[in-house]
Amino acid sequence: MATNRKAAIGFIFITLLIDVTGFGVIIPVMPKLIEQLLGIDDISKVSQYGGWLTFAYAFMQFLFAPVLGNLSDKYGRRPVLLFSLFGFGIDYIFLAFAPSIIWLFVGRLIAGVTGASFTTASAYIADISTPENRAQNFGMIGAAFGLGFIIGPLIGGLLGELGPRVPFMVAAGLALTNWLYGYFVLPESLDQEHRRPFQWRRANPLGSLLQLRKYPAVGGLVGSFVLVYLGAHAVQTNWSYFNIEKFHWSPKMIGFSLGAVGLLVGLVQGGLVRVINPRIGNERSVYIGLGLYALGLLLFAFASQSWMMFVFLIPYCLGGIAGPALQSIISGHVPPSEQGELQGALTSLMSATSIVGPLIMTNLFAYFTRKNAPIYFPGSSFFLGFLFMLGSAIWAYVVLRAEKDPAGTA
């Protein structure tokens, strides 16, 4: 059994690694492709379109992630994951050959419908984990994310020199190769006795989130998750635009910087989490990690030299010890037959914040970098992210303390 579990972790790691690599390939060149399709040279305007593209993806994922999560509880993780990977391949083909900005939106809508790879992978990890190694196994998702972000943006930055569409073609090939890999290699993780019937009332975003009320600690930590996801969009949505505006980075330089992010994330979540978490526990990992996230974002906001962005990545990426610990706390409150529903609900929650987060961050960036801005502050979105992370740490502390001592907080 232990050997089978280790093999399954390896399968899901490789699947996610290829998936994230394909996603990372396109990041350095997305601003250039938007500029090309719009025929403009205005990074403030481009960042706003980038925010709306993220909105399109997130809105569809918000609607469909609970459906796919619940389907994985009925039919198993494997078929849903394969469906998701195939959808990403079609999305990248749309993006590679998009003749207008409208087709970029079509591709993002398709990806939003099928984009359940991390949702289903999280449920998969929960299926094969024990309480003792759950946080470490969730850390492998972060490690795949980190390594994929070393390989993907580096490839994307280099291929971007050949043209902004070339990385999208490579991403399509990676996604479809990943689909084939999963079809022939990936085993099923959810046995028949732990499956449950599909119910539409639990498969819509609102119904899925309402189900979290059954588990007070899970429902209480939703607020902390919301603030983390919102704060993270300061980096996820604005990294390229900020560094193009402030430091005049090229796609190649953006690729190198994201490669550094991937290296640090991989080291933290693939290695450090497995050492630190057993020693200090989930709760302290959450507090320390969120504090480091907040510190990194504050430093980004006031960076004055290009090299500082690389140095300040260290505290920010060390904050990655919080994610697996928080996810371990939450999944530990939910039975195996509802892990898909839980992960679908959390993905819907993430998607809901991704509907508003990119719009907030890109419009804030555009406002403080436009010609008639009251003050020039391209780091404004990072500063807002700092406030969100700080609030998340406080929220998590209140909820987890109340769970341990309900009488003392009454």
Coordinates of N, CA, C and O in Angstrom, one line a residue, residues 256-397:
F256 N 13.2 34.8 -16.6 CA 14.3 34.5 -15.6 C 13.7 34.7 -14.1 O 14.0 33.9 -13.2
S257 N 13.0 35.8 -13.9 CA 12.5 36.1 -12.6 C 11.5 35.1 -12.2 O 11.5 34.7 -11.0
L258 N 10.6 34.7 -13.1 CA 9.6 33.7 -12.7 C 10.3 32.3 -12.5 O 9.8 31.5 -11.7
G259 N 11.4 32.1 -13.2 CA 12.2 30.9 -13.0 C 12.7 30.9 -11.5 O 12.8 29.8 -10.9
A260 N 13.2 32.1 -11.1 CA 13.6 32.2 -9.7 C 12.5 31.9 -8.7 O 12.7 31.3 -7.7
V261 N 11.3 32.4 -9.0 CA 10.2 32.2 -8.2 C 9.9 30.7 -8.1 O 9.7 30.1 -7.0
G262 N 9.9 30.0 -9.2 CA 9.7 28.6 -9.3 C 10.7 27.8 -8.5 O 10.4 26.8 -7.8
L263 N 12.0 28.2 -8.6 CA 13.1 27.5 -7.8 C 12.8 27.6 -6.3 O 12.9 26.6 -5.6
L264 N 12.5 28.8 -5.9 CA 12.3 29.1 -4.5 C 11.0 28.3 -4.0 O 11.0 27.7 -2.9
V265 N 9.9 28.4 -4.7 CA 8.7 27.7 -4.4 C 8.9 26.2 -4.3 O 8.5 25.5 -3.4
G266 N 9.7 25.7 -5.3 CA 9.9 24.2 -5.3 C 10.8 23.8 -4.1 O 10.5 22.8 -3.4
L267 N 11.8 24.6 -3.7 CA 12.6 24.3 -2.5 C 11.8 24.4 -1.3 O 11.9 23.5 -0.4
V268 N 10.9 25.4 -1.2 CA 10.1 25.6 0.1 C 9.1 24.5 0.2 O 9.0 23.8 1.2
Q269 N 8.3 24.3 -0.8 CA 7.1 23.4 -0.7 C 7.5 21.9 -0.9 O 6.8 21.0 -0.4
G270 N 8.6 21.7 -1.7 CA 9.0 20.3 -1.9 C 10.0 19.8 -0.9 O 10.2 18.6 -0.7
G271 N 10.7 20.7 -0.2 CA 11.7 20.3 0.7 C 11.5 20.9 2.1 O 11.3 20.1 3.1
L272 N 11.4 22.2 2.2 CA 11.3 22.8 3.6 C 10.1 22.5 4.3 O 10.1 22.2 5.5
V273 N 8.9 22.4 3.6 CA 7.7 22.0 4.3 C 7.8 20.6 4.9 O 7.3 20.4 6.0
R274 N 8.5 19.7 4.3 CA 8.6 18.4 4.8 C 9.5 18.3 6.1 O 9.4 17.4 6.8
V275 N 10.3 19.3 6.2 CA 11.2 19.4 7.4 C 10.5 20.3 8.5 O 10.5 19.9 9.7
I276 N 10.0 21.4 8.1 CA 9.5 22.4 9.1 C 8.2 22.0 9.7 O 7.9 22.1 10.9
N277 N 7.3 21.5 8.8 CA 5.9 21.3 9.3 C 5.8 20.2 10.4 O 5.1 20.5 11.4
P278 N 6.5 19.1 10.3 CA 6.5 18.1 11.4 C 7.0 18.7 12.7 O 6.6 18.3 13.8
R279 N 7.9 19.7 12.6 CA 8.6 20.2 13.8 C 7.7 21.3 14.5 O 7.6 21.3 15.7
I280 N 7.1 22.2 13.7 CA 6.4 23.3 14.3 C 4.9 23.2 14.3 O 4.2 23.9 14.9
G281 N 4.4 22.2 13.4 CA 3.0 22.0 13.3 C 2.3 22.9 12.3 O 2.8 23.9 11.9
N282 N 1.1 22.5 12.0 CA 0.3 23.2 11.0 C 0.0 24.6 11.4 O 0.1 25.5 10.5
E283 N -0.5 24.8 12.6 CA -0.9 26.1 13.0 C 0.2 27.2 13.0 O 0.0 28.3 12.4
R284 N 1.3 26.9 13.5 CA 2.4 27.8 13.5 C 3.0 28.0 12.1 O 3.4 29.1 11.8
S285 N 2.9 27.0 11.3 CA 3.3 27.1 9.9 C 2.4 28.2 9.2 O 2.9 29.0 8.3
V286 N 1.1 28.2 9.5 CA 0.2 29.1 8.9 C 0.6 30.5 9.3 O 0.7 31.4 8.4
Y287 N 0.8 30.8 10.6 CA 1.1 32.1 11.1 C 2.4 32.7 10.5 O 2.5 33.8 10.0
I288 N 3.4 31.8 10.6 CA 4.7 32.3 10.1 C 4.7 32.5 8.6 O 5.3 33.5 8.1
G289 N 4.1 31.6 7.9 CA 4.0 31.7 6.4 C 3.3 32.9 6.0 O 3.8 33.7 5.1
L290 N 2.2 33.2 6.6 CA 1.4 34.4 6.2 C 2.2 35.7 6.5 O 2.1 36.7 5.8
G291 N 2.9 35.7 7.6 CA 3.7 36.8 8.0 C 4.8 37.1 7.0 O 5.1 38.2 6.6
L292 N 5.4 36.0 6.5 CA 6.5 36.1 5.5 C 5.9 36.6 4.1 O 6.5 37.4 3.4
Y293 N 4.7 36.1 3.8 CA 4.0 36.6 2.6 C 3.9 38.1 2.6 O 4.1 38.9 1.7
A294 N 3.4 38.6 3.8 CA 3.1 40.0 4.0 C 4.4 40.8 3.9 O 4.4 41.9 3.2
L295 N 5.5 40.3 4.5 CA 6.7 41.0 4.4 C 7.2 41.1 3.0 O 7.7 42.2 2.5
G296 N 7.2 40.0 2.2 CA 7.6 40.1 0.9 C 6.9 41.1 0.0 O 7.5 41.8 -0.8
L297 N 5.6 41.1 0.2 CA 4.7 42.0 -0.6 C 5.1 43.5 -0.3 O 5.1 44.4 -1.1
L298 N 5.3 43.8 1.0 CA 5.6 45.1 1.4 C 7.0 45.5 0.8 O 7.1 46.7 0.3
L299 N 7.9 44.6 0.8 CA 9.2 45.0 0.2 C 9.1 45.2 -1.3 O 9.7 46.1 -1.9
F300 N 8.3 44.3 -2.0 CA 8.1 44.5 -3.4 C 7.5 46.0 -3.7 O 7.9 46.6 -4.7
A301 N 6.6 46.4 -2.9 CA 5.9 47.7 -3.1 C 6.9 48.8 -3.2 O 6.7 49.8 -3.9
F302 N 8.0 48.7 -2.4 CA 8.9 49.9 -2.3 C 10.3 49.6 -2.9 O 11.2 50.3 -2.7
A303 N 10.4 48.5 -3.7 CA 11.6 48.2 -4.4 C 12.0 49.3 -5.3 O 11.2 49.8 -6.1
S304 N 13.3 49.7 -5.3 CA 13.8 50.8 -6.1 C 14.8 50.4 -7.1 O 15.2 51.2 -8.0
Q305 N 15.3 49.2 -7.0 CA 16.3 48.7 -8.0 C 15.8 47.3 -8.5 O 15.2 46.5 -7.7
S306 N 16.2 47.0 -9.7 CA 15.7 45.7 -10.3 C 16.2 44.5 -9.5 O 15.4 43.6 -9.3
W307 N 17.4 44.5 -9.0 CA 17.9 43.3 -8.3 C 17.1 43.1 -7.0 O 17.1 41.9 -6.5
M308 N 16.5 44.1 -6.4 CA 15.8 43.9 -5.2 C 14.6 43.0 -5.4 O 14.2 42.2 -4.4
M309 N 14.0 42.9 -6.5 CA 12.9 42.0 -6.8 C 13.3 40.6 -6.6 O 12.5 39.8 -6.1
F310 N 14.5 40.3 -7.0 CA 15.0 38.9 -6.8 C 15.3 38.6 -5.3 O 14.9 37.5 -4.8
V311 N 15.9 39.6 -4.6 CA 16.2 39.4 -3.2 C 14.9 39.2 -2.4 O 14.8 38.4 -1.5
F312 N 13.9 40.1 -2.7 CA 12.7 40.1 -1.9 C 11.8 38.9 -2.2 O 10.8 38.7 -1.4
L313 N 12.1 38.2 -3.2 CA 11.4 36.9 -3.5 C 11.7 35.9 -2.3 O 10.8 35.0 -2.1
I314 N 12.8 36.0 -1.6 CA 13.1 35.0 -0.6 C 12.1 35.0 0.5 O 11.5 34.0 0.8
P315 N 11.8 36.1 1.2 CA 10.8 36.1 2.2 C 9.4 35.7 1.7 O 8.6 35.0 2.3
Y316 N 9.1 36.3 0.5 CA 7.8 36.0 -0.1 C 7.6 34.5 -0.3 O 6.5 33.9 0.0
C317 N 8.6 33.9 -0.9 CA 8.4 32.5 -1.3 C 8.5 31.6 0.0 O 7.9 30.5 0.0
L318 N 9.3 32.0 1.0 CA 9.3 31.3 2.3 C 7.9 31.2 2.9 O 7.5 30.3 3.6
G319 N 7.0 32.2 2.5 CA 5.7 32.2 3.0 C 4.9 31.0 2.5 O 3.8 30.7 3.0
G320 N 5.4 30.3 1.5 CA 4.8 29.1 1.0 C 4.6 28.0 2.0 O 3.8 27.0 1.7
I321 N 5.2 28.1 3.2 CA 4.9 27.0 4.2 C 3.5 27.1 4.7 O 3.0 26.1 5.3
A322 N 2.8 28.2 4.5 CA 1.4 28.4 5.0 C 0.4 27.6 4.2 O -0.5 27.0 4.8
G323 N 0.5 27.6 2.9 CA -0.5 26.9 2.1 C -0.8 25.5 2.4 O -1.9 25.1 2.7
P324 N 0.3 24.6 2.3 CA 0.0 23.2 2.6 C -0.5 23.0 4.0 O -1.3 22.1 4.3
A325 N 0.0 23.8 5.0 CA -0.5 23.6 6.4 C -2.0 24.0 6.5 O -2.7 23.2 7.1
L326 N -2.4 25.1 5.9 CA -3.8 25.5 5.9 C -4.7 24.5 5.2 O -5.7 24.1 5.7
Q327 N -4.2 23.9 4.1 CA -5.0 23.0 3.3 C -5.1 21.7 4.1 O -6.1 21.0 4.1
S328 N -4.0 21.3 4.8 CA -4.0 20.1 5.7 C -5.0 20.2 6.8 O -5.8 19.3 7.1
I329 N -5.1 21.4 7.4 CA -6.0 21.6 8.5 C -7.5 21.4 8.0 O -8.3 20.8 8.6
I330 N -7.7 22.0 6.8 CA -9.1 22.0 6.3 C -9.5 20.6 5.8 O -10.5 20.1 6.2
S331 N -8.6 19.9 5.1 CA -9.0 18.6 4.5 C -9.1 17.6 5.6 O -9.8 16.6 5.5
G332 N -8.4 17.8 6.8 CA -8.5 16.9 7.9 C -9.9 16.9 8.6 O -10.2 16.0 9.3
H333 N -10.7 17.9 8.3 CA -12.0 18.0 8.9 C -13.1 17.3 8.0 O -14.3 17.3 8.3
V334 N -12.7 16.8 6.8 CA -13.7 16.3 5.8 C -13.5 14.9 5.5 O -12.3 14.5 5.3
P335 N -14.5 14.0 5.4 CA -14.4 12.6 5.1 C -14.0 12.4 3.6 O -14.1 13.3 2.8
P336 N -13.4 11.2 3.3 CA -12.9 10.9 1.9 C -14.0 11.1 0.9 O -13.6 11.6 -0.3
S337 N -15.2 10.8 1.1 CA -16.3 10.8 0.1 C -16.6 12.3 -0.3 O -17.3 12.5 -1.3
E338 N -16.1 13.2 0.5 CA -16.5 14.6 0.2 C -15.2 15.5 -0.1 O -15.3 16.7 -0.2
Q339 N -14.1 14.8 -0.3 CA -12.9 15.6 -0.6 C -13.0 16.3 -2.0 O -12.5 17.5 -2.1
G340 N -13.6 15.7 -3.0 CA -13.7 16.3 -4.3 C -14.6 17.6 -4.2 O -14.3 18.6 -4.7
E341 N -15.7 17.4 -3.4 CA -16.6 18.6 -3.2 C -15.9 19.7 -2.4 O -16.0 20.9 -2.8
L342 N -15.1 19.3 -1.4 CA -14.3 20.3 -0.7 C -13.4 21.1 -1.6 O -13.3 22.3 -1.6
Q343 N -12.6 20.3 -2.4 CA -11.6 21.0 -3.2 C -12.3 21.8 -4.3 O -11.8 22.9 -4.7
G344 N -13.4 21.3 -4.8 CA -14.2 22.1 -5.7 C -14.7 23.4 -5.1 O -14.7 24.5 -5.8
A345 N -15.1 23.3 -3.9 CA -15.6 24.5 -3.2 C -14.5 25.5 -3.0 O -14.6 26.7 -3.2
L346 N -13.3 25.0 -2.6 CA -12.1 25.9 -2.4 C -11.7 26.5 -3.7 O -11.2 27.7 -3.8
T347 N -11.8 25.7 -4.8 CA -11.4 26.3 -6.1 C -12.4 27.3 -6.5 O -12.0 28.3 -7.1
S348 N -13.7 27.1 -6.2 CA -14.7 28.1 -6.5 C -14.4 29.4 -5.8 O -14.6 30.5 -6.3
L349 N -14.0 29.2 -4.5 CA -13.7 30.3 -3.7 C -12.5 31.1 -4.3 O -12.5 32.3 -4.4
M350 N -11.5 30.3 -4.7 CA -10.3 30.9 -5.3 C -10.7 31.7 -6.6 O -10.2 32.8 -6.9
S351 N -11.6 31.0 -7.4 CA -12.1 31.6 -8.6 C -12.9 32.9 -8.4 O -12.8 33.9 -9.1
A352 N -13.7 32.9 -7.3 CA -14.5 34.1 -6.9 C -13.5 35.2 -6.6 O -13.8 36.4 -7.1
T353 N -12.4 35.0 -5.9 CA -11.5 36.1 -5.7 C -10.7 36.4 -6.9 O -10.3 37.6 -7.1
S354 N -10.6 35.4 -7.8 CA -9.9 35.7 -9.1 C -10.8 36.5 -10.1 O -10.3 37.1 -11.1
I355 N -12.1 36.6 -9.8 CA -13.0 37.5 -10.6 C -12.7 38.9 -10.2 O -12.6 39.8 -11.1
V356 N -12.6 39.2 -8.9 CA -12.4 40.6 -8.5 C -10.9 40.9 -8.3 O -10.6 42.1 -8.5
G357 N -10.1 40.0 -7.8 CA -8.7 40.2 -7.5 C -7.9 40.9 -8.7 O -7.3 41.9 -8.5
P358 N -7.9 40.2 -9.8 CA -7.2 40.8 -11.0 C -7.7 42.2 -11.4 O -6.9 43.1 -11.7
L359 N -9.0 42.4 -11.3 CA -9.5 43.7 -11.7 C -9.1 44.8 -10.7 O -8.8 45.9 -11.0
I360 N -9.1 44.4 -9.4 CA -8.7 45.3 -8.4 C -7.2 45.7 -8.6 O -6.8 46.8 -8.6
M361 N -6.4 44.6 -8.7 CA -4.9 44.8 -8.8 C -4.5 45.5 -10.1 O -3.6 46.5 -10.0
T362 N -5.0 45.1 -11.2 CA -4.6 45.7 -12.5 C -5.1 47.2 -12.6 O -4.4 48.1 -13.1
N363 N -6.3 47.4 -12.1 CA -6.9 48.8 -12.2 C -6.2 49.7 -11.2 O -6.0 50.9 -11.5
L364 N -5.8 49.2 -10.0 CA -5.0 50.0 -9.1 C -3.7 50.3 -9.7 O -3.2 51.5 -9.6
F365 N -3.0 49.3 -10.3 CA -1.8 49.6 -11.0 C -1.9 50.6 -12.1 O -1.1 51.6 -12.2
A366 N -3.0 50.4 -12.9 CA -3.2 51.4 -14.0 C -3.5 52.8 -13.5 O -3.0 53.8 -14.1
Y367 N -4.2 52.9 -12.4 CA -4.6 54.2 -11.8 C -3.3 55.0 -11.4 O -3.2 56.2 -11.6
F368 N -2.4 54.2 -10.7 CA -1.2 54.9 -10.1 C 0.0 55.0 -11.1 O 1.1 55.4 -10.7
T369 N -0.2 54.5 -12.4 CA 0.9 54.6 -13.4 C 0.4 55.4 -14.6 O 1.2 55.7 -15.5
R370 N -0.8 55.9 -14.6 CA -1.3 56.7 -15.7 C -0.6 58.1 -15.7 O -0.1 58.5 -14.6
K371 N -0.8 58.8 -16.8 CA -0.1 60.1 -16.9 C -0.6 61.1 -15.9 O 0.2 62.0 -15.4
N372 N -1.8 61.1 -15.6 CA -2.4 62.1 -14.7 C -2.7 61.5 -13.3 O -3.5 62.0 -12.6
A373 N -1.9 60.5 -12.9 CA -2.1 59.9 -11.5 C -1.7 60.9 -10.5 O -0.8 61.7 -10.6
P374 N -2.5 60.9 -9.3 CA -2.2 61.8 -8.2 C -0.8 61.6 -7.7 O -0.1 62.6 -7.3
I375 N -0.4 60.4 -7.6 CA 1.0 60.1 -7.3 C 1.5 58.9 -8.1 O 0.6 58.0 -8.5
Y376 N 2.7 58.8 -8.4 CA 3.2 57.7 -9.2 C 3.6 56.6 -8.2 O 4.6 56.7 -7.5
F377 N 2.9 55.5 -8.2 CA 3.2 54.4 -7.3 C 2.8 53.0 -7.9 O 1.8 52.4 -7.6
P378 N 3.7 52.5 -8.8 CA 3.4 51.2 -9.4 C 3.3 50.1 -8.5 O 2.8 49.0 -8.8
G379 N 3.9 50.2 -7.2 CA 3.8 49.2 -6.2 C 2.6 49.2 -5.4 O 2.5 48.4 -4.4
S380 N 1.6 50.0 -5.8 CA 0.3 50.1 -5.0 C -0.4 48.7 -4.8 O -0.9 48.5 -3.7
S381 N -0.4 47.9 -5.9 CA -1.1 46.6 -5.7 C -0.3 45.7 -4.8 O -1.0 44.9 -4.0
F382 N 1.0 45.8 -4.7 CA 1.8 45.0 -3.7 C 1.4 45.4 -2.3 O 1.4 44.6 -1.4
F383 N 1.3 46.7 -2.1 CA 1.0 47.2 -0.8 C -0.4 46.8 -0.3 O -0.6 46.4 0.8
L384 N -1.4 46.8 -1.3 CA -2.7 46.3 -0.9 C -2.6 44.8 -0.6 O -3.3 44.3 0.3
G385 N -1.8 44.0 -1.4 CA -1.6 42.6 -1.1 C -1.0 42.4 0.3 O -1.4 41.4 1.0
F386 N -0.1 43.2 0.7 CA 0.5 43.2 2.1 C -0.6 43.3 3.1 O -0.7 42.5 4.1
L387 N -1.5 44.2 2.9 CA -2.6 44.4 3.9 C -3.5 43.2 3.9 O -4.0 42.8 5.0
F388 N -3.8 42.6 2.8 CA -4.6 41.4 2.7 C -4.0 40.2 3.5 O -4.6 39.5 4.2
M389 N -2.7 40.0 3.3 CA -2.0 38.9 3.9 C -1.9 39.1 5.5 O -2.1 38.2 6.2
L390 N -1.7 40.3 5.9 CA -1.7 40.6 7.3 C -3.1 40.3 7.9 O -3.2 39.7 9.0
G391 N -4.2 40.7 7.2 CA -5.5 40.5 7.7 C -5.8 39.0 7.7 O -6.5 38.5 8.6
S392 N -5.3 38.2 6.8 CA -5.5 36.8 6.7 C -4.9 36.1 7.9 O -5.4 35.2 8.5
A393 N -3.7 36.5 8.3 CA -3.0 35.9 9.5 C -3.8 36.2 10.7 O -4.0 35.3 11.6
I394 N -4.3 37.4 10.9 CA -5.1 37.7 12.1 C -6.4 36.9 12.1 O -6.8 36.3 13.1
W395 N -7.0 36.7 10.9 CA -8.3 36.0 10.8 C -8.0 34.5 11.2 O -8.8 33.9 11.9
A396 N -7.0 33.9 10.6 CA -6.7 32.5 10.9 C -6.4 32.3 12.4 O -6.9 31.3 13.0
Y397 N -5.7 33.2 13.0 CA -5.4 33.1 14.4 C -6.7 33.1 15.3 O -6.9 32.3 16.2

